[in-house]
Amino acid sequence: MVLFKKSEDLSKWIETQRRLTPSEQFFSMGFVPTMGALHQGHISLIEASKAENDLTVCSIFVNPTQFNDTKDFEKYPATIETDIEKLEAAGCDVLFLPAVSEIYPQGTQLLKHYNLGFLETVLDGKFRPGHFQGVCQVVERLLQIVKPTQLYLGQKDYQQCMVISKLIDLMGWGNKMKINICPTLREADGLAMSSRNMRLNKDDRIKAVAIYQCLNHLKENIKPGNLQYLKEKAFKKLEQNGFKPDYINIADAYSLEEIVNWDGHQKPVALIAAFLNEVRLIDNMLLG
Ligand code: PAF
């Protein structure tokens, strides 16, 4: 695996690889953007990209502009040595490991604002003000440097996938970049794999499975009609397990508009964000 810290070096190297490919116009490159603390979920994205592309690039960059909570940023797990080992074992071709000054040469103040519309007013958009602006700022910059033909994202960050899709539309890149949304990988008990799971203490790690159980409960019990009672029950179950939920919502899987009365046809997705002590976990499940 080749490691780059400077965007210019990476861009030049990629361009050379493109030119060296026998059928240059069909050159395909998969990109997996991450914030490190890699787990099997990330590795499954690398594997998906490797299976479909000439070249697979991964980035590790803990983006300061997407953290609305400085404590969360400071405590974000960093495991770079093992990350590199995992990427090499998975056969990743390139790792981009930039410094903040490389991504934001003009600093992190006065960055671009994206018109994300409704998407930014609900769920994580509402509970983490500025978060999705930060995601767009870093993803636009990374995509401009790497210029992949395919982007690989995990379904665990359901709303983020929709935001990045919107970003690609806003940039007019839809015809040159395909987004692949890959399934959430889960631990044996069902907890969605996440870098933040590393921050859970032993007791909380056991309790954390309640999110998955709630999602399953919603999936098994959803019926046409008003969904309020079902959501309230799930909320109570999380609270009983020591969580402080930000939200439990059932929304239209394509628009993220809340479904109050389900007609039995609209495609619903259940989304949860909840704190266990200081650690905020998110998860989602398609229902119906
Ligand atoms: O999902 C993440 O790890 C991050 O939000 C991303 C997409 C790498 C942008 O920093």
XYZ file of C-alpha atoms and ligand atoms in Angstrom:
298
model
C 0.000 0.000 0.000
C 1.272 3.472 -0.848
C 0.758 6.216 1.723
C 0.369 9.893 0.832
C 0.155 12.885 3.135
C 0.153 15.610 0.480
C -2.791 16.023 -1.878
C -0.597 17.131 -4.771
C 1.544 13.975 -4.559
C -1.560 11.798 -4.384
C -3.250 13.497 -7.360
C -0.093 13.161 -9.493
C 0.377 9.500 -8.569
C -3.265 8.677 -9.387
C -2.966 10.461 -12.743
C 0.096 8.343 -13.595
C -1.781 5.142 -12.685
C -4.668 6.240 -14.873
C -2.311 6.801 -17.834
C -0.600 3.461 -17.268
C -3.915 1.582 -17.475
C -4.169 -0.083 -20.935
C -7.702 1.193 -21.531
C -7.372 4.586 -19.893
C -10.968 5.672 -20.509
C -12.279 2.668 -18.549
C -9.987 3.261 -15.557
C -12.053 2.810 -12.412
C -11.164 3.944 -8.938
C -13.037 3.235 -5.720
C -12.768 5.610 -2.778
C -13.532 4.874 0.886
C -13.399 8.038 3.035
C -13.011 7.322 6.775
C -12.038 8.932 10.051
C -9.908 5.937 11.041
C -10.367 3.619 14.052
C -11.150 1.098 11.371
C -13.350 -1.942 11.962
C -14.680 -4.734 9.775
C -17.446 -2.430 8.466
C -14.805 -0.176 6.870
C -12.877 -3.187 5.609
C -16.038 -4.504 3.914
C -16.159 -1.207 1.966
C -12.513 -1.659 0.914
C -13.337 -5.207 -0.194
C -16.382 -4.058 -2.175
C -14.246 -1.419 -3.899
C -11.423 -3.861 -4.642
C -13.826 -6.275 -6.288
C -15.081 -3.595 -8.692
C -12.183 -1.240 -9.434
C -8.654 -0.989 -10.833
C -7.555 1.008 -7.816
C -8.849 1.440 -4.252
C -8.066 4.552 -2.237
C -8.886 4.996 1.456
C -8.553 8.241 3.400
C -8.181 8.651 7.141
C -8.897 12.160 8.336
C -10.680 13.140 11.543
C -12.478 16.179 10.188
C -12.701 18.925 12.835
C -15.440 20.845 11.010
C -18.050 18.090 11.359
C -17.892 17.846 15.165
C -20.469 20.024 16.841
C -19.135 18.824 20.211
C -15.418 19.487 20.898
C -15.249 16.688 23.528
C -16.439 14.194 20.922
C -13.694 15.428 18.565
C -10.969 15.239 21.202
C -12.024 11.743 22.253
C -12.494 10.352 18.772
C -10.469 7.085 18.790
C -7.145 7.139 16.911
C -5.560 3.767 16.070
C -3.423 4.601 13.047
C -0.894 1.730 13.381
C -3.567 -0.980 13.433
C -5.578 0.885 10.779
C -2.596 0.655 8.416
C -2.165 -3.065 9.192
C -5.856 -3.719 8.488
C -5.775 -1.808 5.208
C -2.662 -3.647 4.065
C -4.203 -7.002 4.967
C -7.322 -6.052 2.964
C -5.176 -5.184 -0.063
C -6.023 -1.473 -0.147
C -3.811 0.223 -2.764
C -3.524 3.736 -1.395
C -3.956 5.467 1.947
C -4.369 9.239 2.044
C -3.501 10.592 5.478
C -3.637 14.389 5.268
C -3.088 16.988 7.998
C -5.771 19.610 8.709
C -3.710 22.230 6.822
C -3.697 20.012 3.733
C -7.492 19.754 3.647
C -8.188 23.309 4.759
C -5.228 25.393 3.500
C -7.177 28.624 4.200
C -8.149 27.499 7.698
C -11.450 26.170 8.976
C -13.247 29.507 9.330
C -15.377 30.928 6.532
C -15.830 27.661 4.688
C -18.409 27.119 1.973
C -22.094 26.659 2.887
C -24.167 23.996 1.125
C -27.879 24.215 0.504
C -28.979 20.859 1.893
C -32.582 21.954 2.367
C -34.936 19.757 4.372
C -32.292 17.046 4.885
C -30.384 19.283 7.249
C -33.384 20.175 9.382
C -34.199 16.693 10.693
C -32.620 13.910 12.770
C -28.831 14.371 12.956
C -29.170 17.622 11.025
C -31.329 18.967 13.852
C -29.469 17.409 16.782
C -25.931 18.069 15.481
C -26.073 21.628 14.097
C -23.419 22.215 11.442
C -22.447 18.541 11.288
C -23.552 17.914 7.709
C -22.000 21.190 6.517
C -18.704 19.848 7.876
C -19.258 16.494 6.162
C -19.865 18.273 2.837
C -16.809 20.516 3.274
C -14.458 17.590 3.775
C -16.077 15.242 1.264
C -16.084 17.838 -1.525
C -12.375 18.514 -0.896
C -11.507 14.791 -0.748
C -13.439 14.039 -3.935
C -11.702 16.917 -5.713
C -8.312 15.498 -4.736
C -9.001 11.798 -5.358
C -11.505 12.068 -8.262
C -12.855 8.536 -7.849
C -15.271 6.881 -10.246
C -17.018 5.085 -7.371
C -17.610 6.096 -3.792
C -18.267 3.528 -1.025
C -20.303 4.464 2.048
C -21.851 2.470 4.886
C -25.615 2.346 5.403
C -25.072 2.816 9.144
C -24.773 6.536 8.391
C -28.084 6.565 6.515
C -28.662 10.322 6.549
C -25.000 11.005 5.728
C -25.365 8.819 2.609
C -28.314 10.987 1.534
C -26.387 14.188 2.278
C -23.364 13.033 0.240
C -25.683 12.024 -2.612
C -27.143 15.527 -2.511
C -23.647 17.036 -2.430
C -22.714 15.096 -5.559
C -25.882 16.391 -7.264
C -25.135 19.956 -6.149
C -21.604 19.673 -7.574
C -22.967 18.213 -10.825
C -20.782 15.110 -10.488
C -23.619 12.584 -10.767
C -22.593 11.374 -14.223
C -18.945 10.702 -13.347
C -19.218 9.226 -9.848
C -21.338 6.306 -8.642
C -22.295 6.003 -4.980
C -22.425 2.504 -3.498
C -24.176 2.156 -0.161
C -23.024 -1.020 1.567
C -24.887 -2.880 4.325
C -24.204 -2.198 8.001
C -21.992 -4.843 9.571
C -22.978 -5.983 13.068
C -21.273 -7.578 16.051
C -22.472 -11.066 17.077
C -25.144 -9.567 19.390
C -26.413 -7.196 16.672
C -24.708 -3.932 17.692
C -23.822 -1.967 14.547
C -20.051 -1.766 14.086
C -18.831 1.753 14.788
C -15.545 3.393 15.724
C -17.335 4.930 18.712
C -18.042 1.443 20.162
C -14.385 1.482 21.306
C -15.314 4.209 23.769
C -17.979 2.119 25.535
C -17.096 0.681 28.935
C -17.827 -3.003 29.629
C -21.312 -2.437 31.105
C -22.350 0.008 28.404
C -21.106 -2.321 25.683
C -23.579 -4.935 26.976
C -26.416 -2.390 27.185
C -25.664 -0.975 23.719
C -27.427 -3.863 21.969
C -30.765 -2.333 23.059
C -30.641 -0.052 19.993
C -30.606 -3.056 17.667
C -33.358 -4.742 19.699
C -35.526 -1.621 19.413
C -35.021 -1.485 15.641
C -35.984 -5.150 15.374
C -39.025 -4.559 17.560
C -40.115 -1.727 15.248
C -39.569 -3.918 12.198
C -41.573 -6.817 13.623
C -44.444 -4.707 14.958
C -45.006 -1.945 12.411
C -48.591 -1.942 11.109
C -50.520 0.533 8.969
C -51.907 3.361 11.097
C -50.485 5.746 13.676
C -46.891 4.927 14.705
C -46.672 7.105 17.818
C -47.259 4.310 20.347
C -44.621 2.071 18.753
C -42.022 4.852 18.850
C -42.849 5.748 22.462
C -42.407 2.113 23.504
C -38.983 1.992 21.827
C -38.015 5.282 23.489
C -38.907 3.857 26.929
C -36.958 0.664 26.267
C -33.846 2.687 25.462
C -34.279 4.811 28.588
C -34.698 1.665 30.706
C -31.345 0.480 29.358
C -29.600 3.675 30.468
C -29.738 5.554 27.140
C -30.588 9.207 26.638
C -32.141 9.110 23.164
C -31.841 12.127 20.864
C -34.484 10.631 18.597
C -36.306 7.505 17.510
C -38.000 8.169 14.240
C -39.751 6.307 11.465
C -39.362 8.185 8.196
C -39.820 7.796 4.478
C -36.729 5.897 3.281
C -36.286 8.201 0.242
C -37.085 11.643 1.682
C -36.561 11.202 5.465
C -39.898 12.917 6.072
C -41.457 11.576 9.249
C -44.231 9.017 8.787
C -46.954 9.735 11.326
C -49.621 7.439 9.864
C -48.224 4.583 7.827
C -50.305 3.568 4.786
C -48.593 0.159 4.535
C -47.047 1.032 1.131
C -44.601 3.885 1.747
C -41.073 2.503 2.377
C -40.197 3.256 6.030
C -36.799 3.439 7.702
C -36.368 3.549 11.475
C -33.525 5.730 12.712
C -32.148 6.022 16.221
C -29.536 8.260 17.852
C -28.923 7.888 21.568
C -26.275 8.579 24.191
C -24.912 5.957 26.557
C -23.120 8.193 29.040
C -20.865 10.338 26.803
C -20.954 8.076 23.766
C -23.459 8.840 21.028
C -24.507 5.846 18.930
C -26.630 5.815 15.776
C -28.258 2.981 13.858
C -31.099 2.413 11.394
C -33.144 -0.336 9.769
C -35.398 -0.485 6.728
C -38.887 -1.629 7.786
C -41.947 -2.955 6.041
O -18.454 8.669 8.043
C -17.349 9.184 8.275
O -16.411 8.530 8.758
C -17.144 10.657 7.958
O -18.291 11.394 8.212
C -16.601 10.924 6.548
C -17.594 10.524 5.476
C -15.285 10.205 6.347
C -16.339 12.433 6.389
O -15.434 12.890 7.342
